[in-house]
Amino acid sequence: MQPEHFTVLKDFLYQKSGLVITLDKTYLLDSRLSPVAKKWNITGGLDAIAQKLRGLPDPQFATDVIEAMTTNETSFFRDTKPFAQFEDTILPSLLQSRANKRSIRVWCAACSSGQEPYSLAMILKEKAALWTGWRIEIVATDLSEDILNSARKATYSQFEVQRGLPIQYLMKYFKQTGDQWALNEDIKSMIKFSKFNLLDSMVGLGRFDVVFCRNVLIYFDEKTKGAILAKISGQLENDGFLTLGGAETVLGITDKFKLMPDKRGLYVKNMGEPQSALKPALAKI
Ligand SMILES: C[S@@+](CC[C@H](N)C(=O)[O-])C[C@H]1O[C@@H](n2cnc3c(N)ncnc32)[C@H](O)[C@@H]1O
């Protein structure tokens, strides 16, 4: 691929989705974008794709390119611990602190094909007796409309349900149809799915008590991570909870959150004075 065309693709993806592509990831562009080239009858490989993206590209073509480059890897109860922490730390705390309001809002900020919000919904269903008369809303968003359609369908392969889903939940909440497993309507109806780009303003989403933003910041640079975490902080209630993925951290990126002691990837808002940079600076005054 010509260097100027690599730059076009790199800049386009960075501006539209935050994805950082380096030259050593050209193979990823190749493998992910060849089905898009086929769909749009484009011959001439990545160079031709880049040329078609220049100026004002067909919006559907632009969306196809952006969506093809997303990594949608996910599974039910992925990494186990965040879901155990939701059940034994987040939920008991909120059931106490929101006892007057009797309402909790949860946001899965990059939900992929739905396994993450549905795992939370199954935990909540198991604990239904604790929140009778409450309103618990789970909002699940993703950049990709294609993957959101899979999430809304909530029909999973044998392979997908074998990854992390406890067998008793499979038996209780899914119906087998051929080689597919369809999630029951009562769990499906607990989630509101919608398209949302983490690069956009979050104000319209309203405020949340819990945010799961897992395994998506890893694709962004520090500037984008910092901006997204600052916006999430703006939408999170002061005593709310943020869960990040196993390879993600706020360290060195933002002072807006602090890790809960003895927890993995579970953060609360840092309501104290700014840490790091400011303190040494003040000490010199
Ligand atoms: C690896 S999946 C993570 C799914 C789930 N949170 C988990 O941990 O299993 C990353 C998801 O982030 C979405 N994504 C990528 N860039 C995004 C953006 N700028 N805004 C919103 N979602 C984005 C992708 O479409 C993809 O579904």
mmCIF file of C-alpha atoms and ligand atoms in Angstrom:
data_model
loop_
_atom_site.group_PDB
_atom_site.id
_atom_site.type_symbol
_atom_site.label_atom_id
_atom_site.label_comp_id
_atom_site.label_asym_id
_atom_site.label_seq_id
_atom_site.Cartn_x
_atom_site.Cartn_y
_atom_site.Cartn_z
ATOM 1 C CA MET A 1 0.000 0.000 0.000
ATOM 2 C CA GLN A 2 1.268 3.477 -0.792
ATOM 3 C CA PRO A 3 2.302 5.409 2.352
ATOM 4 C CA GLU A 4 -0.173 8.242 1.623
ATOM 5 C CA HIS A 5 -3.009 5.707 1.410
ATOM 6 C CA PHE A 6 -1.968 4.144 4.717
ATOM 7 C CA THR A 7 -2.173 7.638 6.225
ATOM 8 C CA VAL A 8 -5.675 8.157 4.790
ATOM 9 C CA LEU A 9 -6.901 4.876 6.325
ATOM 10 C CA LYS A 10 -5.114 5.432 9.640
ATOM 11 C CA ASP A 11 -6.463 8.993 10.029
ATOM 12 C CA PHE A 12 -9.975 7.998 8.967
ATOM 13 C CA LEU A 13 -10.181 5.171 11.543
ATOM 14 C CA TYR A 14 -8.664 7.307 14.297
ATOM 15 C CA GLN A 15 -11.101 10.174 13.721
ATOM 16 C CA LYS A 16 -14.200 8.024 13.335
ATOM 17 C CA SER A 17 -13.668 5.331 15.975
ATOM 18 C CA GLY A 18 -10.532 6.162 17.967
ATOM 19 C CA LEU A 19 -8.805 3.030 16.675
ATOM 20 C CA VAL A 20 -5.037 3.366 16.450
ATOM 21 C CA ILE A 21 -3.507 1.492 13.514
ATOM 22 C CA THR A 22 0.261 1.300 13.162
ATOM 23 C CA LEU A 23 2.198 0.218 10.057
ATOM 24 C CA ASP A 24 2.872 -3.230 11.531
ATOM 25 C CA LYS A 25 -0.912 -3.796 11.609
ATOM 26 C CA THR A 26 -1.317 -3.483 7.826
ATOM 27 C CA TYR A 27 -2.129 -7.201 7.733
ATOM 28 C CA LEU A 28 -5.176 -6.436 9.928
ATOM 29 C CA LEU A 29 -6.374 -3.818 7.446
ATOM 30 C CA ASP A 30 -5.930 -6.392 4.690
ATOM 31 C CA SER A 31 -7.819 -9.212 6.357
ATOM 32 C CA ARG A 32 -10.650 -7.106 7.814
ATOM 33 C CA LEU A 33 -11.256 -4.919 4.770
ATOM 34 C CA SER A 34 -11.157 -7.529 2.009
ATOM 35 C CA PRO A 35 -14.845 -8.520 2.609
ATOM 36 C CA VAL A 36 -15.733 -4.796 2.378
ATOM 37 C CA ALA A 37 -13.849 -4.517 -0.926
ATOM 38 C CA LYS A 38 -15.746 -7.565 -2.193
ATOM 39 C CA LYS A 39 -19.127 -6.152 -1.126
ATOM 40 C CA TRP A 40 -18.413 -2.834 -2.891
ATOM 41 C CA ASN A 41 -16.819 -4.469 -5.973
ATOM 42 C CA ILE A 42 -13.544 -2.715 -5.308
ATOM 43 C CA THR A 43 -10.477 -4.134 -6.990
ATOM 44 C CA GLY A 44 -7.086 -2.642 -6.202
ATOM 45 C CA GLY A 45 -6.884 -3.582 -2.522
ATOM 46 C CA LEU A 46 -6.249 -1.164 0.323
ATOM 47 C CA ASP A 47 -5.060 1.596 -2.020
ATOM 48 C CA ALA A 48 -8.442 1.611 -3.775
ATOM 49 C CA ILE A 49 -10.309 1.514 -0.450
ATOM 50 C CA ALA A 50 -8.310 4.513 0.790
ATOM 51 C CA GLN A 51 -9.049 6.422 -2.400
ATOM 52 C CA LYS A 52 -12.775 5.778 -2.009
ATOM 53 C CA LEU A 53 -12.617 7.134 1.558
ATOM 54 C CA ARG A 54 -11.160 10.448 0.460
ATOM 55 C CA GLY A 55 -13.345 13.548 0.406
ATOM 56 C CA LEU A 56 -16.963 12.794 1.171
ATOM 57 C CA PRO A 57 -17.282 8.994 1.030
ATOM 58 C CA ASP A 58 -20.598 7.136 0.716
ATOM 59 C CA PRO A 59 -21.781 7.032 4.383
ATOM 60 C CA GLN A 60 -22.615 3.315 4.137
ATOM 61 C CA PHE A 61 -19.150 2.571 2.764
ATOM 62 C CA ALA A 62 -17.566 4.575 5.591
ATOM 63 C CA THR A 63 -19.674 2.679 8.152
ATOM 64 C CA ASP A 64 -18.729 -0.666 6.584
ATOM 65 C CA VAL A 65 -15.021 0.199 6.870
ATOM 66 C CA ILE A 66 -15.347 1.357 10.497
ATOM 67 C CA GLU A 67 -17.414 -1.662 11.551
ATOM 68 C CA ALA A 68 -15.124 -4.128 9.762
ATOM 69 C CA MET A 69 -12.197 -2.846 11.820
ATOM 70 C CA THR A 70 -13.860 -3.358 15.220
ATOM 71 C CA THR A 71 -12.827 -6.372 17.293
ATOM 72 C CA ASN A 72 -15.939 -7.916 18.796
ATOM 73 C CA GLU A 73 -14.345 -10.633 20.924
ATOM 74 C CA THR A 74 -16.485 -11.249 24.039
ATOM 75 C CA SER A 75 -18.003 -14.013 26.148
ATOM 76 C CA PHE A 76 -20.510 -14.581 28.929
ATOM 77 C CA PHE A 77 -19.111 -13.719 32.390
ATOM 78 C CA ARG A 78 -15.798 -12.803 30.709
ATOM 79 C CA ASP A 79 -12.949 -12.968 33.261
ATOM 80 C CA THR A 80 -15.455 -14.030 36.006
ATOM 81 C CA LYS A 81 -14.189 -11.529 38.613
ATOM 82 C CA PRO A 82 -15.967 -8.364 37.329
ATOM 83 C CA PHE A 83 -19.283 -10.186 37.521
ATOM 84 C CA ALA A 84 -18.556 -11.592 40.989
ATOM 85 C CA GLN A 85 -17.713 -8.017 42.054
ATOM 86 C CA PHE A 86 -20.963 -6.756 40.519
ATOM 87 C CA GLU A 87 -22.851 -9.328 42.595
ATOM 88 C CA ASP A 88 -20.996 -9.074 45.901
ATOM 89 C CA THR A 89 -19.814 -5.426 46.001
ATOM 90 C CA ILE A 90 -21.637 -3.140 43.560
ATOM 91 C CA LEU A 91 -25.162 -4.474 43.935
ATOM 92 C CA PRO A 92 -25.269 -4.661 47.770
ATOM 93 C CA SER A 93 -23.797 -1.152 47.983
ATOM 94 C CA LEU A 94 -26.348 0.341 45.577
ATOM 95 C CA LEU A 95 -29.286 -1.517 47.106
ATOM 96 C CA GLN A 96 -28.395 0.285 50.312
ATOM 97 C CA SER A 97 -27.511 3.726 48.964
ATOM 98 C CA ARG A 98 -30.452 3.887 46.513
ATOM 99 C CA ALA A 99 -33.050 2.570 48.995
ATOM 100 C CA ASN A 100 -35.065 5.807 48.811
ATOM 101 C CA LYS A 101 -34.941 6.206 45.042
ATOM 102 C CA ARG A 102 -35.331 2.488 44.299
ATOM 103 C CA SER A 103 -33.735 2.904 40.924
ATOM 104 C CA ILE A 104 -30.375 1.899 39.448
ATOM 105 C CA ARG A 105 -28.947 2.617 35.990
ATOM 106 C CA VAL A 106 -26.209 0.439 34.488
ATOM 107 C CA TRP A 107 -24.308 1.145 31.252
ATOM 108 C CA CYS A 108 -22.329 -1.395 29.223
ATOM 109 C CA ALA A 109 -20.349 1.010 27.088
ATOM 110 C CA ALA A 110 -19.010 -1.374 24.410
ATOM 111 C CA CYS A 111 -21.331 -4.340 24.619
ATOM 112 C CA SER A 112 -20.426 -6.206 21.415
ATOM 113 C CA SER A 113 -22.825 -9.145 20.816
ATOM 114 C CA GLY A 114 -24.510 -8.764 24.204
ATOM 115 C CA GLN A 115 -22.884 -11.367 26.424
ATOM 116 C CA GLU A 116 -21.719 -8.729 28.941
ATOM 117 C CA PRO A 117 -25.089 -6.998 29.583
ATOM 118 C CA TYR A 118 -26.922 -10.336 29.476
ATOM 119 C CA SER A 119 -24.531 -11.746 32.105
ATOM 120 C CA LEU A 120 -25.409 -8.780 34.354
ATOM 121 C CA ALA A 121 -29.118 -9.309 33.652
ATOM 122 C CA MET A 122 -28.888 -12.985 34.651
ATOM 123 C CA ILE A 123 -27.168 -12.042 37.920
ATOM 124 C CA LEU A 124 -29.937 -9.521 38.590
ATOM 125 C CA LYS A 125 -32.626 -12.071 37.746
ATOM 126 C CA GLU A 126 -31.085 -14.500 40.244
ATOM 127 C CA LYS A 127 -31.259 -11.740 42.865
ATOM 128 C CA ALA A 128 -34.755 -10.537 41.878
ATOM 129 C CA ALA A 129 -36.110 -10.918 45.412
ATOM 130 C CA LEU A 130 -33.711 -8.181 46.587
ATOM 131 C CA TRP A 131 -35.056 -5.558 44.209
ATOM 132 C CA THR A 132 -38.786 -6.213 43.941
ATOM 133 C CA GLY A 133 -40.447 -2.837 43.323
ATOM 134 C CA TRP A 134 -37.196 -1.304 42.046
ATOM 135 C CA ARG A 135 -36.429 -0.101 38.561
ATOM 136 C CA ILE A 136 -33.122 -1.401 37.223
ATOM 137 C CA GLU A 137 -32.224 -0.218 33.745
ATOM 138 C CA ILE A 138 -29.362 -1.689 31.718
ATOM 139 C CA VAL A 139 -28.313 0.406 28.732
ATOM 140 C CA ALA A 140 -25.950 -1.383 26.335
ATOM 141 C CA THR A 141 -24.248 0.486 23.502
ATOM 142 C CA ASP A 142 -21.708 -0.181 20.782
ATOM 143 C CA LEU A 143 -20.275 1.579 17.751
ATOM 144 C CA SER A 144 -21.236 -1.222 15.407
ATOM 145 C CA GLU A 145 -24.870 -1.546 14.280
ATOM 146 C CA ASP A 146 -24.093 -5.028 12.888
ATOM 147 C CA ILE A 147 -22.921 -6.348 16.236
ATOM 148 C CA LEU A 148 -25.846 -4.648 18.009
ATOM 149 C CA ASN A 149 -28.223 -6.561 15.747
ATOM 150 C CA SER A 150 -26.606 -9.824 16.888
ATOM 151 C CA ALA A 151 -26.929 -8.640 20.488
ATOM 152 C CA ARG A 152 -30.637 -7.857 20.036
ATOM 153 C CA LYS A 153 -31.214 -11.279 18.444
ATOM 154 C CA ALA A 154 -29.551 -12.984 21.443
ATOM 155 C CA THR A 155 -29.110 -16.332 19.740
ATOM 156 C CA TYR A 156 -25.780 -17.961 20.433
ATOM 157 C CA SER A 157 -23.853 -20.963 19.089
ATOM 158 C CA GLN A 158 -22.859 -23.981 21.152
ATOM 159 C CA PHE A 159 -19.297 -22.596 21.201
ATOM 160 C CA GLU A 160 -20.456 -19.219 22.526
ATOM 161 C CA VAL A 161 -22.562 -20.651 25.353
ATOM 162 C CA GLN A 162 -19.762 -23.014 26.344
ATOM 163 C CA ARG A 163 -17.454 -20.069 27.026
ATOM 164 C CA GLY A 164 -18.086 -18.914 30.586
ATOM 165 C CA LEU A 165 -21.835 -19.466 30.917
ATOM 166 C CA PRO A 166 -22.651 -21.657 33.945
ATOM 167 C CA ILE A 167 -24.613 -24.722 32.836
ATOM 168 C CA GLN A 168 -27.463 -23.980 35.248
ATOM 169 C CA TYR A 169 -27.925 -20.549 33.598
ATOM 170 C CA LEU A 170 -27.892 -22.168 30.160
ATOM 171 C CA MET A 171 -30.641 -24.564 31.218
ATOM 172 C CA LYS A 172 -32.664 -21.893 32.977
ATOM 173 C CA TYR A 173 -32.450 -18.933 30.615
ATOM 174 C CA PHE A 174 -31.942 -20.391 27.097
ATOM 175 C CA LYS A 175 -33.936 -22.556 24.700
ATOM 176 C CA GLN A 176 -32.132 -24.793 22.239
ATOM 177 C CA THR A 177 -33.199 -24.581 18.613
ATOM 178 C CA GLY A 178 -31.056 -26.837 16.423
ATOM 179 C CA ASP A 179 -27.432 -25.950 17.075
ATOM 180 C CA GLN A 180 -28.333 -22.489 18.443
ATOM 181 C CA TRP A 181 -29.341 -21.310 21.900
ATOM 182 C CA ALA A 182 -31.947 -18.532 22.145
ATOM 183 C CA LEU A 183 -32.023 -16.380 25.252
ATOM 184 C CA ASN A 184 -35.385 -16.105 27.018
ATOM 185 C CA GLU A 185 -37.473 -13.012 26.446
ATOM 186 C CA ASP A 186 -37.525 -12.005 30.128
ATOM 187 C CA ILE A 187 -33.719 -11.584 30.146
ATOM 188 C CA LYS A 188 -33.634 -9.980 26.681
ATOM 189 C CA SER A 189 -36.221 -7.402 27.707
ATOM 190 C CA MET A 190 -34.007 -6.174 30.568
ATOM 191 C CA ILE A 191 -31.547 -4.546 28.122
ATOM 192 C CA LYS A 192 -31.956 -1.401 26.006
ATOM 193 C CA PHE A 193 -29.508 -1.559 23.093
ATOM 194 C CA SER A 194 -28.493 1.483 21.073
ATOM 195 C CA LYS A 195 -25.690 2.694 18.855
ATOM 196 C CA PHE A 196 -23.204 4.996 20.529
ATOM 197 C CA ASN A 197 -19.670 6.108 19.678
ATOM 198 C CA LEU A 198 -17.467 6.627 22.751
ATOM 199 C CA LEU A 199 -15.835 9.566 20.968
ATOM 200 C CA ASP A 200 -19.145 11.482 21.103
ATOM 201 C CA SER A 201 -20.644 13.570 23.904
ATOM 202 C CA MET A 202 -22.149 11.319 26.590
ATOM 203 C CA VAL A 203 -24.466 13.933 28.080
ATOM 204 C CA GLY A 204 -27.559 12.655 26.242
ATOM 205 C CA LEU A 205 -27.170 9.213 27.818
ATOM 206 C CA GLY A 206 -28.068 10.544 31.271
ATOM 207 C CA ARG A 207 -26.445 9.568 34.550
ATOM 208 C CA PHE A 208 -25.421 6.090 35.635
ATOM 209 C CA ASP A 209 -24.742 4.257 38.884
ATOM 210 C CA VAL A 210 -22.574 1.605 37.218
ATOM 211 C CA VAL A 211 -20.482 1.681 34.044
ATOM 212 C CA PHE A 212 -18.889 -1.386 32.485
ATOM 213 C CA CYS A 213 -16.368 -0.140 29.917
ATOM 214 C CA ARG A 214 -14.327 -3.242 29.267
ATOM 215 C CA ASN A 215 -11.839 -4.273 26.618
ATOM 216 C CA VAL A 216 -12.346 -1.288 24.366
ATOM 217 C CA LEU A 217 -9.927 1.343 25.779
ATOM 218 C CA ILE A 218 -7.085 -1.016 24.787
ATOM 219 C CA TYR A 219 -7.615 0.005 21.151
ATOM 220 C CA PHE A 220 -7.164 3.731 21.845
ATOM 221 C CA ASP A 221 -4.204 6.012 22.530
ATOM 222 C CA GLU A 222 -3.718 7.751 25.890
ATOM 223 C CA LYS A 223 -5.328 10.993 24.756
ATOM 224 C CA THR A 224 -8.515 9.203 23.663
ATOM 225 C CA LYS A 225 -8.568 6.998 26.783
ATOM 226 C CA GLY A 226 -8.241 10.097 28.996
ATOM 227 C CA ALA A 227 -11.016 11.944 27.159
ATOM 228 C CA ILE A 228 -13.386 8.944 27.352
ATOM 229 C CA LEU A 229 -12.695 8.355 31.054
ATOM 230 C CA ALA A 230 -13.287 12.048 31.796
ATOM 231 C CA LYS A 231 -16.651 11.907 30.009
ATOM 232 C CA ILE A 232 -17.623 8.702 31.823
ATOM 233 C CA SER A 233 -16.756 10.394 35.111
ATOM 234 C CA GLY A 234 -19.139 13.200 34.139
ATOM 235 C CA GLN A 235 -22.019 10.734 33.665
ATOM 236 C CA LEU A 236 -21.302 8.577 36.726
ATOM 237 C CA GLU A 237 -22.970 9.368 40.046
ATOM 238 C CA ASN A 238 -20.423 10.421 42.694
ATOM 239 C CA ASP A 239 -20.803 7.129 44.569
ATOM 240 C CA GLY A 240 -21.089 5.057 41.373
ATOM 241 C CA PHE A 241 -18.803 2.284 40.086
ATOM 242 C CA LEU A 242 -16.668 1.852 36.973
ATOM 243 C CA THR A 243 -15.403 -1.536 35.808
ATOM 244 C CA LEU A 244 -12.579 -1.720 33.262
ATOM 245 C CA GLY A 245 -11.094 -4.715 31.434
ATOM 246 C CA GLY A 246 -8.217 -6.831 32.746
ATOM 247 C CA ALA A 247 -5.598 -5.081 30.589
ATOM 248 C CA GLU A 248 -6.940 -1.573 31.239
ATOM 249 C CA THR A 249 -6.086 0.958 33.925
ATOM 250 C CA VAL A 250 -6.587 4.632 34.812
ATOM 251 C CA LEU A 251 -3.003 4.866 36.082
ATOM 252 C CA GLY A 252 -1.066 7.588 34.311
ATOM 253 C CA ILE A 253 -4.172 8.495 32.287
ATOM 254 C CA THR A 254 -6.620 10.234 34.598
ATOM 255 C CA ASP A 255 -7.051 11.283 38.227
ATOM 256 C CA LYS A 256 -10.826 11.055 37.974
ATOM 257 C CA PHE A 257 -11.009 7.479 39.296
ATOM 258 C CA LYS A 258 -9.289 5.399 41.935
ATOM 259 C CA LEU A 259 -9.063 1.639 42.209
ATOM 260 C CA MET A 260 -11.084 0.091 45.029
ATOM 261 C CA PRO A 261 -8.731 -1.612 47.470
ATOM 262 C CA ASP A 262 -8.484 -5.386 46.981
ATOM 263 C CA LYS A 263 -10.644 -5.298 43.827
ATOM 264 C CA ARG A 264 -9.735 -6.099 40.259
ATOM 265 C CA GLY A 265 -10.539 -3.444 37.662
ATOM 266 C CA LEU A 266 -13.201 -1.880 39.892
ATOM 267 C CA TYR A 267 -13.003 1.903 40.289
ATOM 268 C CA VAL A 268 -14.854 4.638 42.154
ATOM 269 C CA LYS A 269 -14.689 8.356 41.484
ATOM 270 C CA ASN A 270 -11.732 10.154 42.972
ATOM 271 C CA MET A 271 -13.446 12.950 44.858
ATOM 272 C CA GLY A 272 -10.261 14.195 46.520
ATOM 273 C CA GLU A 273 -7.751 16.693 45.212
ATOM 274 C CA PRO A 274 -5.957 15.888 41.939
ATOM 275 C CA GLN A 275 -3.069 13.473 42.469
ATOM 276 C CA SER A 276 0.239 13.038 40.675
ATOM 277 C CA ALA A 277 1.245 16.121 38.681
ATOM 278 C CA LEU A 278 -0.340 18.702 40.956
ATOM 279 C CA LYS A 279 1.076 17.612 44.305
ATOM 280 C CA PRO A 280 4.793 17.873 43.498
ATOM 281 C CA ALA A 281 4.083 21.181 41.744
ATOM 282 C CA LEU A 282 2.307 22.572 44.815
ATOM 283 C CA ALA A 283 5.058 21.361 47.154
ATOM 284 C CA LYS A 284 7.546 23.643 45.346
ATOM 285 C CA ILE A 285 5.471 26.797 45.937
HETATM 286 C C1 LIG B 1 -13.518 -6.486 22.378
HETATM 287 S S1 LIG B 1 -15.183 -5.911 22.382
HETATM 288 C C2 LIG B 1 -15.496 -5.846 24.117
HETATM 289 C C3 LIG B 1 -16.862 -6.382 24.461
HETATM 290 C C4 LIG B 1 -17.159 -6.469 25.944
HETATM 291 N N1 LIG B 1 -17.127 -5.179 26.587
HETATM 292 C C5 LIG B 1 -16.201 -7.412 26.637
HETATM 293 O O1 LIG B 1 -15.369 -6.978 27.423
HETATM 294 O O2 LIG B 1 -16.273 -8.617 26.393
HETATM 295 C C6 LIG B 1 -14.934 -4.193 21.940
HETATM 296 C C7 LIG B 1 -16.190 -3.527 21.408
HETATM 297 O O3 LIG B 1 -15.957 -2.125 21.371
HETATM 298 C C8 LIG B 1 -16.646 -1.590 20.271
HETATM 299 N N2 LIG B 1 -16.049 -0.276 19.935
HETATM 300 C C9 LIG B 1 -14.883 -0.015 19.306
HETATM 301 N N3 LIG B 1 -14.696 1.301 19.174
HETATM 302 C C10 LIG B 1 -15.765 1.910 19.735
HETATM 303 C C11 LIG B 1 -16.168 3.266 19.891
HETATM 304 N N4 LIG B 1 -15.415 4.288 19.449
HETATM 305 N N5 LIG B 1 -17.343 3.508 20.514
HETATM 306 C C12 LIG B 1 -18.125 2.496 20.963
HETATM 307 N N6 LIG B 1 -17.797 1.191 20.830
HETATM 308 C C13 LIG B 1 -16.640 0.896 20.226
HETATM 309 C C14 LIG B 1 -16.490 -2.641 19.188
HETATM 310 O O4 LIG B 1 -17.482 -2.532 18.185
HETATM 311 C C15 LIG B 1 -16.571 -3.935 19.997
HETATM 312 O O5 LIG B 1 -17.849 -4.503 19.975
#
